[in-house]
mmCIF file of C-alpha atoms in Angstrom:
data_model
loop_
_atom_site.group_PDB
_atom_site.id
_atom_site.type_symbol
_atom_site.label_atom_id
_atom_site.label_comp_id
_atom_site.label_asym_id
_atom_site.label_seq_id
_atom_site.Cartn_x
_atom_site.Cartn_y
_atom_site.Cartn_z
ATOM 1 C CA MET Q 198 0.000 0.000 0.000
ATOM 2 C CA ASN Q 199 1.229 3.514 -0.665
ATOM 3 C CA ASN Q 200 2.492 5.576 2.260
ATOM 4 C CA PHE Q 201 -0.526 7.863 2.582
ATOM 5 C CA THR Q 202 -2.974 4.942 2.447
ATOM 6 C CA GLY Q 203 -0.965 3.267 5.203
ATOM 7 C CA GLU Q 204 -1.066 6.421 7.325
ATOM 8 C CA ILE Q 205 -4.857 6.595 7.053
ATOM 9 C CA LYS Q 206 -5.323 2.929 7.906
ATOM 10 C CA ARG Q 207 -2.938 3.047 10.852
ATOM 11 C CA GLU Q 208 -4.755 6.079 12.230
ATOM 12 C CA ILE Q 209 -8.165 4.385 11.883
ATOM 13 C CA MET Q 210 -6.861 1.307 13.704
ATOM 14 C CA LYS Q 211 -5.128 3.382 16.377
ATOM 15 C CA ASN Q 212 -8.394 5.164 17.179
ATOM 16 C CA GLY Q 213 -10.116 1.786 17.385
ATOM 17 C CA LEU Q 214 -13.802 0.911 17.608
ATOM 18 C CA GLU Q 215 -15.522 1.230 20.980
ATOM 19 C CA ASN Q 216 -18.864 -0.545 20.654
ATOM 20 C CA ALA Q 217 -19.594 -4.132 19.729
ATOM 21 C CA CYS Q 218 -22.090 -2.943 17.113
ATOM 22 C CA CYS Q 219 -19.391 -0.837 15.436
ATOM 23 C CA LYS Q 220 -16.907 -3.716 15.511
ATOM 24 C CA THR Q 221 -19.538 -5.925 13.895
ATOM 25 C CA ALA Q 222 -20.193 -3.343 11.157
ATOM 26 C CA ALA Q 223 -16.477 -2.796 10.469
ATOM 27 C CA LEU Q 224 -15.768 -6.544 10.353
ATOM 28 C CA SER Q 225 -18.716 -7.101 8.020
ATOM 29 C CA ALA Q 226 -17.508 -4.383 5.642
ATOM 30 C CA PHE Q 227 -13.908 -5.626 5.800
ATOM 31 C CA LEU Q 228 -14.929 -9.158 4.801
ATOM 32 C CA ARG Q 229 -17.196 -7.769 2.080
ATOM 33 C CA ALA Q 230 -14.333 -5.705 0.663
ATOM 34 C CA THR Q 231 -11.513 -8.220 0.785
ATOM 35 C CA GLY Q 232 -12.986 -11.593 1.809
ATOM 36 C CA SER Q 233 -14.949 -14.459 0.313
ATOM 37 C CA VAL Q 234 -17.140 -17.310 1.500
ATOM 38 C CA ILE Q 235 -15.578 -20.782 1.247
ATOM 39 C CA ARG Q 236 -17.003 -24.262 1.590
ATOM 40 C CA SER Q 237 -15.580 -27.598 2.613
ATOM 41 C CA GLY Q 238 -18.109 -30.399 2.315
ATOM 42 C CA ASN Q 239 -21.220 -29.212 4.108
ATOM 43 C CA ALA Q 240 -19.328 -26.656 6.198
ATOM 44 C CA PHE Q 241 -19.197 -22.964 5.284
ATOM 45 C CA GLY Q 242 -16.487 -20.561 6.275
ATOM 46 C CA PHE Q 243 -14.722 -17.474 5.056
ATOM 47 C CA GLU Q 244 -11.290 -16.158 4.257
ATOM 48 C CA PHE Q 245 -9.810 -12.735 3.659
ATOM 49 C CA VAL Q 246 -6.788 -11.365 1.861
ATOM 50 C CA THR Q 247 -4.686 -8.395 2.964
ATOM 51 C CA GLU Q 248 -1.291 -6.868 2.317
ATOM 52 C CA SER Q 249 -0.929 -5.639 5.869
ATOM 53 C CA GLU Q 250 -0.132 -7.706 8.936
ATOM 54 C CA ASP Q 251 -1.381 -4.831 11.097
ATOM 55 C CA VAL Q 252 -4.791 -4.815 9.385
ATOM 56 C CA ALA Q 253 -4.993 -8.605 9.699
ATOM 57 C CA ALA Q 254 -4.147 -8.453 13.412
ATOM 58 C CA PHE Q 255 -6.738 -5.700 13.949
ATOM 59 C CA PHE Q 256 -9.608 -7.787 12.588
ATOM 60 C CA ILE Q 257 -8.382 -11.075 14.025
ATOM 61 C CA GLU Q 258 -8.573 -9.442 17.448
ATOM 62 C CA ILE Q 259 -12.138 -8.283 16.738
ATOM 63 C CA LEU Q 260 -13.125 -11.790 15.649
ATOM 64 C CA GLU Q 261 -11.685 -13.219 18.865
ATOM 65 C CA GLN Q 262 -13.380 -10.566 21.022
ATOM 66 C CA LEU Q 263 -16.807 -10.950 19.453
ATOM 67 C CA TYR Q 264 -16.960 -14.628 18.614
ATOM 68 C CA GLY Q 265 -13.933 -16.370 20.097
ATOM 69 C CA ALA Q 266 -13.037 -17.443 16.565
ATOM 70 C CA GLU Q 267 -9.564 -18.439 15.541
ATOM 71 C CA LEU Q 268 -8.120 -17.901 12.082
ATOM 72 C CA LYS Q 269 -5.175 -19.545 10.452
ATOM 73 C CA VAL Q 270 -2.799 -18.325 7.773
ATOM 74 C CA VAL Q 271 -3.252 -20.452 4.673
ATOM 75 C CA GLN Q 272 -0.983 -18.470 2.373
ATOM 76 C CA ALA Q 273 1.751 -15.874 2.757
ATOM 77 C CA THR Q 274 3.514 -14.745 -0.391
ATOM 78 C CA THR Q 275 5.291 -11.682 -1.765
ATOM 79 C CA ASP Q 276 4.643 -10.283 -5.208
ATOM 80 C CA ALA Q 277 8.208 -9.701 -6.412
ATOM 81 C CA ARG Q 278 7.109 -7.473 -9.276
ATOM 82 C CA ARG Q 279 4.938 -5.178 -7.137
ATOM 83 C CA GLY Q 280 6.895 -5.627 -3.906
ATOM 84 C CA ARG Q 281 3.734 -6.388 -1.918
ATOM 85 C CA ASP Q 282 2.901 -9.069 0.615
ATOM 86 C CA ARG Q 283 -0.210 -11.185 0.182
ATOM 87 C CA LEU Q 284 -1.603 -12.762 3.326
ATOM 88 C CA VAL Q 285 -4.599 -15.107 3.237
ATOM 89 C CA PHE Q 286 -6.408 -15.941 6.504
ATOM 90 C CA GLN Q 287 -9.114 -18.560 6.817
ATOM 91 C CA CYS Q 288 -11.859 -19.428 9.278
ATOM 92 C CA LEU Q 289 -13.569 -22.755 8.693
ATOM 93 C CA SER Q 290 -15.236 -24.138 11.803
ATOM 94 C CA ASP Q 291 -18.617 -24.827 13.336
ATOM 95 C CA LYS Q 292 -18.775 -21.132 14.283
ATOM 96 C CA SER Q 293 -18.182 -19.822 10.768
ATOM 97 C CA LEU Q 294 -21.743 -19.842 9.488
ATOM 98 C CA TYR Q 295 -23.003 -18.289 12.734
ATOM 99 C CA ILE Q 296 -20.430 -15.491 12.362
ATOM 100 C CA LEU Q 297 -21.453 -14.890 8.742
ATOM 101 C CA GLY Q 298 -25.042 -14.649 9.914
ATOM 102 C CA GLN Q 299 -24.192 -12.126 12.632
ATOM 103 C CA LEU Q 300 -22.296 -10.051 10.070
ATOM 104 C CA GLY Q 301 -25.299 -9.933 7.742
ATOM 105 C CA ILE Q 302 -23.490 -11.886 5.032
ATOM 106 C CA ALA Q 303 -25.237 -15.285 5.176
ATOM 107 C CA GLU Q 304 -28.461 -16.692 6.519
ATOM 108 C CA ARG Q 305 -29.377 -20.315 7.078
ATOM 109 C CA GLY Q 306 -32.785 -21.366 5.827
ATOM 110 C CA GLU Q 307 -34.593 -24.627 6.458
ATOM 111 C CA ASP Q 308 -32.822 -26.490 3.683
ATOM 112 C CA SER Q 309 -30.230 -24.048 2.385
ATOM 113 C CA VAL Q 310 -27.888 -21.175 3.086
ATOM 114 C CA GLU Q 311 -28.593 -17.818 1.452
ATOM 115 C CA PHE Q 312 -25.935 -15.158 0.900
ATOM 116 C CA ARG Q 313 -26.634 -11.429 0.729
ATOM 117 C CA LEU Q 314 -25.110 -9.303 -2.020
ATOM 118 C CA ASP Q 315 -26.029 -5.991 -0.406
ATOM 119 C CA VAL Q 316 -25.464 -4.476 3.037
ATOM 120 C CA ASP Q 317 -27.729 -5.794 5.788
ATOM 121 C CA LYS Q 318 -29.504 -2.725 7.179
ATOM 122 C CA TYR Q 319 -29.420 -4.266 10.646
ATOM 123 C CA VAL Q 320 -25.611 -4.114 10.603
ATOM 124 C CA VAL Q 321 -25.646 -0.342 9.968
ATOM 125 C CA GLU Q 322 -28.788 0.654 11.875
ATOM 126 C CA ASN Q 323 -26.945 3.290 13.965
ATOM 127 C CA ALA Q 324 -25.021 6.324 12.699
ATOM 128 C CA CYS Q 325 -21.878 5.126 14.494
ATOM 129 C CA CYS Q 326 -22.209 1.767 12.716
ATOM 130 C CA GLU Q 327 -22.491 3.513 9.330
ATOM 131 C CA VAL Q 328 -19.144 5.175 9.936
ATOM 132 C CA ALA Q 329 -17.638 1.940 11.262
ATOM 133 C CA TRP Q 330 -18.774 0.114 8.115
ATOM 134 C CA ILE Q 331 -17.052 2.738 5.954
ATOM 135 C CA LYS Q 332 -13.889 2.387 8.053
ATOM 136 C CA GLY Q 333 -13.938 -1.408 7.687
ATOM 137 C CA ALA Q 334 -14.423 -1.195 3.933
ATOM 138 C CA PHE Q 335 -11.496 1.223 3.566
ATOM 139 C CA LEU Q 336 -9.266 -0.972 5.717
ATOM 140 C CA GLY Q 337 -10.169 -3.863 3.452
ATOM 141 C CA SER Q 338 -9.723 -2.486 -0.061
ATOM 142 C CA GLY Q 339 -9.309 1.270 0.238
ATOM 143 C CA SER Q 340 -6.506 3.429 -1.039
ATOM 144 C CA CYS Q 341 -5.765 7.133 -1.305
ATOM 145 C CA ILE Q 342 -3.273 8.883 -3.564
ATOM 146 C CA LEU Q 343 -2.125 12.476 -3.186
ATOM 147 C CA PRO Q 344 -0.941 14.521 -6.176
ATOM 148 C CA LYS Q 345 2.711 15.302 -6.702
ATOM 149 C CA MET Q 346 3.734 18.923 -6.332
ATOM 150 C CA GLU Q 347 4.538 19.258 -10.036
ATOM 151 C CA GLU Q 348 1.121 17.996 -11.162
ATOM 152 C CA THR Q 349 -1.099 20.743 -12.534
ATOM 153 C CA ARG Q 350 -4.306 18.707 -12.531
ATOM 154 C CA SER Q 351 -6.110 17.654 -9.405
ATOM 155 C CA GLY Q 352 -4.404 14.287 -8.820
ATOM 156 C CA TYR Q 353 -6.435 13.588 -5.644
ATOM 157 C CA HIS Q 354 -7.934 10.103 -5.603
ATOM 158 C CA LEU Q 355 -9.519 7.909 -2.919
ATOM 159 C CA GLU Q 356 -11.229 4.616 -3.689
ATOM 160 C CA ILE Q 357 -12.749 1.475 -2.158
ATOM 161 C CA VAL Q 358 -13.113 -1.638 -4.313
ATOM 162 C CA PHE Q 359 -15.994 -4.126 -4.081
ATOM 163 C CA SER Q 360 -16.791 -7.397 -5.816
ATOM 164 C CA ASN Q 361 -20.359 -6.448 -6.772
ATOM 165 C CA LYS Q 362 -22.392 -3.387 -7.648
ATOM 166 C CA PHE Q 363 -24.893 -3.836 -4.784
ATOM 167 C CA LEU Q 364 -22.168 -3.298 -2.179
ATOM 168 C CA ALA Q 365 -20.664 -0.396 -4.114
ATOM 169 C CA ASP Q 366 -24.037 1.338 -4.426
ATOM 170 C CA ASP Q 367 -24.749 0.793 -0.716
ATOM 171 C CA CYS Q 368 -21.348 2.276 0.152
ATOM 172 C CA CYS Q 369 -22.189 5.347 -1.932
ATOM 173 C CA GLU Q 370 -25.490 5.652 -0.064
ATOM 174 C CA LEU Q 371 -23.786 5.417 3.327
ATOM 175 C CA LEU Q 372 -21.331 8.133 2.322
ATOM 176 C CA ALA Q 373 -24.205 10.280 1.029
ATOM 177 C CA LEU Q 374 -25.866 10.040 4.440
ATOM 178 C CA HIS Q 375 -22.794 11.864 5.735
ATOM 179 C CA GLU Q 376 -22.876 14.421 2.895
ATOM 180 C CA ILE Q 377 -20.041 12.877 0.892
ATOM 181 C CA LEU Q 378 -20.874 12.434 -2.786
ATOM 182 C CA ALA Q 379 -19.029 9.403 -4.199
ATOM 183 C CA ARG Q 380 -19.169 7.893 -7.666
ATOM 184 C CA CYS Q 381 -19.003 4.283 -8.777
ATOM 185 C CA VAL Q 382 -17.347 2.768 -11.844
ATOM 186 C CA GLU Q 383 -16.775 -0.793 -13.022
ATOM 187 C CA ARG Q 384 -13.132 -1.767 -13.447
ATOM 188 C CA LYS Q 385 -12.019 -5.211 -14.619
ATOM 189 C CA GLY Q 386 -14.985 -6.998 -13.095
ATOM 190 C CA SER Q 387 -14.853 -5.060 -9.813
ATOM 191 C CA PHE Q 388 -16.845 -2.012 -8.727
ATOM 192 C CA VAL Q 389 -14.927 0.998 -7.484
ATOM 193 C CA VAL Q 390 -16.364 3.691 -5.230
ATOM 194 C CA TYR Q 391 -14.190 6.772 -5.619
ATOM 195 C CA LEU Q 392 -13.664 10.411 -4.649
ATOM 196 C CA LYS Q 393 -11.650 12.781 -6.842
ATOM 197 C CA SER Q 394 -11.731 16.186 -5.165
ATOM 198 C CA ARG Q 395 -9.681 17.525 -2.279
ATOM 199 C CA GLU Q 396 -12.863 18.640 -0.512
ATOM 200 C CA SER Q 397 -14.618 15.255 -0.660
ATOM 201 C CA ILE Q 398 -11.473 13.396 0.437
ATOM 202 C CA SER Q 399 -11.051 15.870 3.299
ATOM 203 C CA ASP Q 400 -14.636 15.161 4.371
ATOM 204 C CA PHE Q 401 -13.949 11.408 4.198
ATOM 205 C CA LEU Q 402 -10.813 11.658 6.353
ATOM 206 C CA TYR Q 403 -12.702 13.771 8.883
ATOM 207 C CA LEU Q 404 -15.546 11.231 8.920
ATOM 208 C CA VAL Q 405 -13.258 8.263 9.662
ATOM 209 C CA GLY Q 406 -11.302 10.240 12.267
ATOM 210 C CA ALA Q 407 -7.993 10.348 10.380
ATOM 211 C CA GLU Q 408 -7.127 13.833 11.628
ATOM 212 C CA ASN Q 409 -3.364 13.584 11.091
ATOM 213 C CA ALA Q 410 -3.873 12.433 7.514
ATOM 214 C CA LEU Q 411 -6.332 15.285 7.024
ATOM 215 C CA ALA Q 412 -3.750 17.782 8.315
ATOM 216 C CA LYS Q 413 -1.178 16.370 5.883
ATOM 217 C CA LEU Q 414 -3.655 16.663 3.008
ATOM 218 C CA ASN Q 415 -4.386 20.289 3.904
ATOM 219 C CA ARG Q 416 -0.671 21.137 4.122
ATOM 220 C CA LEU Q 417 -0.061 19.673 0.688
ATOM 221 C CA ALA Q 418 -3.075 21.463 -0.752
ATOM 222 C CA ASP Q 419 -1.897 24.793 0.711
ATOM 223 C CA MET Q 420 1.583 24.260 -0.763
ATOM 224 C CA LYS Q 421 0.097 23.457 -4.175
ATOM 225 C CA ASP Q 422 -2.186 26.503 -4.001
ATOM 226 C CA GLU Q 423 0.795 28.740 -3.178
ATOM 227 C CA LYS Q 424 2.858 27.214 -5.982
ATOM 228 C CA ASN Q 425 -0.014 27.709 -8.425
ATOM 229 C CA ARG Q 426 -0.396 31.320 -7.289
ATOM 230 C CA ILE Q 427 3.300 31.982 -7.830
ATOM 231 C CA ASN Q 428 3.106 30.347 -11.264
ATOM 232 C CA ARG Q 429 0.091 32.465 -12.223
ATOM 233 C CA VAL Q 430 1.882 35.647 -11.188
ATOM 234 C CA ALA Q 431 5.015 34.598 -13.077
ATOM 235 C CA ASN Q 432 2.990 33.737 -16.183
ATOM 236 C CA CYS Q 433 1.167 37.053 -15.993
ATOM 237 C CA LEU Q 434 4.433 38.964 -15.691
ATOM 238 C CA GLN Q 435 5.898 37.001 -18.586
ATOM 239 C CA LYS Q 436 2.873 37.731 -20.776
ATOM 240 C CA ASN Q 437 3.078 41.435 -19.940
ATOM 241 C CA TYR Q 438 6.803 41.386 -20.697
ATOM 242 C CA ASP Q 439 6.223 39.620 -24.013
ATOM 243 C CA LYS Q 440 3.544 42.148 -24.990
ATOM 244 C CA SER Q 441 5.865 44.977 -24.032
ATOM 245 C CA VAL Q 442 8.698 43.548 -26.134
ATOM 246 C CA LEU Q 443 6.425 43.092 -29.150
ATOM 247 C CA ALA Q 444 5.135 46.654 -28.826
ATOM 248 C CA SER Q 445 8.691 47.980 -28.532
ATOM 249 C CA VAL Q 446 9.780 46.117 -31.667
ATOM 250 C CA LYS Q 447 6.777 47.469 -33.584
ATOM 251 C CA GLN Q 448 7.566 51.036 -32.447
ATOM 252 C CA ILE Q 449 11.239 50.821 -33.398
ATOM 253 C CA ARG Q 450 10.444 49.432 -36.849
ATOM 254 C CA ALA Q 451 7.919 52.220 -37.406
ATOM 255 C CA ILE Q 452 10.415 54.918 -36.395
ATOM 256 C CA GLU Q 453 13.139 53.407 -38.591
ATOM 257 C CA ARG Q 454 10.683 53.321 -41.501
ATOM 258 C CA ILE Q 455 9.766 56.998 -40.995
ATOM 259 C CA ASP Q 456 13.459 57.910 -40.855
ATOM 260 C CA ALA Q 457 14.099 56.050 -44.115
ATOM 261 C CA LEU Q 458 11.135 57.549 -45.967
ATOM 262 C CA ILE Q 459 11.022 61.218 -44.881
ATOM 263 C CA GLY Q 460 13.636 61.605 -42.134
ATOM 264 C CA LEU Q 461 12.983 62.286 -38.446
ATOM 265 C CA ALA Q 462 13.752 65.989 -38.955
ATOM 266 C CA GLU Q 463 10.369 66.353 -40.678
ATOM 267 C CA LEU Q 464 8.509 65.395 -37.501
ATOM 268 C CA ASP Q 465 7.144 67.941 -35.061
ATOM 269 C CA PRO Q 466 9.440 68.500 -32.025
ATOM 270 C CA SER Q 467 7.592 66.254 -29.575
ATOM 271 C CA LEU Q 468 7.367 63.291 -31.946
ATOM 272 C CA ARG Q 469 10.976 63.792 -33.103
ATOM 273 C CA GLU Q 470 12.204 63.824 -29.497
ATOM 274 C CA THR Q 471 10.195 60.682 -28.725
ATOM 275 C CA ALA Q 472 11.469 58.845 -31.829
ATOM 276 C CA GLN Q 473 15.081 59.757 -31.135
ATOM 277 C CA SER Q 474 14.786 58.714 -27.488
ATOM 278 C CA ARG Q 475 13.317 55.337 -28.453
ATOM 279 C CA LEU Q 476 16.050 54.680 -31.023
ATOM 280 C CA ALA Q 477 18.748 55.755 -28.558
ATOM 281 C CA ASP Q 478 17.677 53.031 -26.064
ATOM 282 C CA LYS Q 479 15.724 50.260 -27.756
ATOM 283 C CA GLU Q 480 15.436 48.145 -24.592
ATOM 284 C CA ALA Q 481 14.147 50.869 -22.288
ATOM 285 C CA SER Q 482 10.711 50.368 -20.734
ATOM 286 C CA LEU Q 483 7.883 52.835 -21.244
ATOM 287 C CA LYS Q 484 8.315 53.995 -17.670
ATOM 288 C CA GLU Q 485 12.014 54.708 -18.209
ATOM 289 C CA LEU Q 486 11.387 56.587 -21.483
ATOM 290 C CA ALA Q 487 8.575 58.638 -19.954
ATOM 291 C CA GLU Q 488 10.820 59.690 -17.055
ATOM 292 C CA ARG Q 489 13.588 60.742 -19.449
ATOM 293 C CA LEU Q 490 11.175 62.802 -21.533
ATOM 294 C CA SER Q 491 9.431 64.200 -18.426
ATOM 295 C CA VAL Q 492 6.000 63.072 -19.659
ATOM 296 C CA SER Q 493 3.397 60.638 -18.391
ATOM 297 C CA LYS Q 494 3.221 57.037 -19.636
ATOM 298 C CA SER Q 495 -0.138 57.736 -21.266
ATOM 299 C CA CYS Q 496 1.309 60.734 -23.096
ATOM 300 C CA LEU Q 497 4.285 58.683 -24.278
ATOM 301 C CA ASN Q 498 1.959 55.889 -25.417
ATOM 302 C CA HIS Q 499 -0.073 58.404 -27.403
ATOM 303 C CA ARG Q 500 3.071 59.716 -29.165
ATOM 304 C CA LEU Q 501 4.313 56.225 -30.005
ATOM 305 C CA ARG Q 502 0.919 55.228 -31.433
ATOM 306 C CA LYS Q 503 1.006 58.348 -33.644
ATOM 307 C CA LEU Q 504 4.451 57.332 -34.905
ATOM 308 C CA VAL Q 505 3.248 53.781 -35.710
ATOM 309 C CA LYS Q 506 0.194 55.176 -37.514
ATOM 310 C CA LEU Q 507 2.341 57.639 -39.486
ATOM 311 C CA ALA Q 508 4.633 54.826 -40.613
ATOM 312 C CA GLU Q 509 1.633 52.814 -41.813
ATOM 313 C CA GLU Q 510 0.301 55.826 -43.763
ATOM 314 C CA LEU Q 511 3.679 56.490 -45.393
ATOM 315 C CA GLU Q 512 3.985 52.847 -46.434
ATOM 316 C CA GLY Q 513 0.499 53.041 -47.954
ATOM 317 C CA GLU Q 514 1.573 56.011 -50.130
ATOM 318 C CA GLU Q 515 4.508 54.153 -51.649
#
């Protein structure tokens, strides 16, 4: 997991879950996000996959507290290409189906076992349980990426991945109850609930109690805003400079054309003085020229426009 995702998850786990109802909701969401139901003969159980030993330990402790269930590691590998661990934990015992029932995932009928695709409303009947469910889902398959400083586009992205659209839609509804508007998209057979704006991700971090991560996000956003402001000012100054250079080149060419066609001596004193001053220092700014001629910038601009217009008229007479 990337560093910022890890920071969020560690902060959620550090804050913990106080009530049994919240632990139930978080565990249910975690298994929905990263687990699956398994079967061995007539016995049903479940397993979950995670990259984090800390996340695994967090939910194993909840399972032990709530149900006295024990899990075993059935696989522990490292993806050499991605540099990530893959831990698979399994629970297959006479308690498994009872636990799945308590988590709103499975229900035993008279002759069969039925599995829910959506979120059991009983699991999230309280506001605290709604938030706990969101926390559990993020701990299971959530991630958050912050933009790099040099990125000009938003670059903010938070997502939670689910195996079916029912769960993804229910997650969006739970977030909407807390005034966070999330979107859902299908990606390679999975359904991704995602947030793309700084504001919505800030609201999410506040909701799950990740205050340190929220502070880090705000610091980064402030730094990017300041960098963008500096860039806008620099771009504005550059544009003004470029316009000034183009205007200066146009003025100099006009004066040189007048000199070649009729001579500067034919100009009235004020225009002649202005033309000579501009030719004497071709790189001077309007402010510098105006100060040398003891006139205002608007007056100097007016004289230079008259010189440009005169050059155009003389060229038209040729």
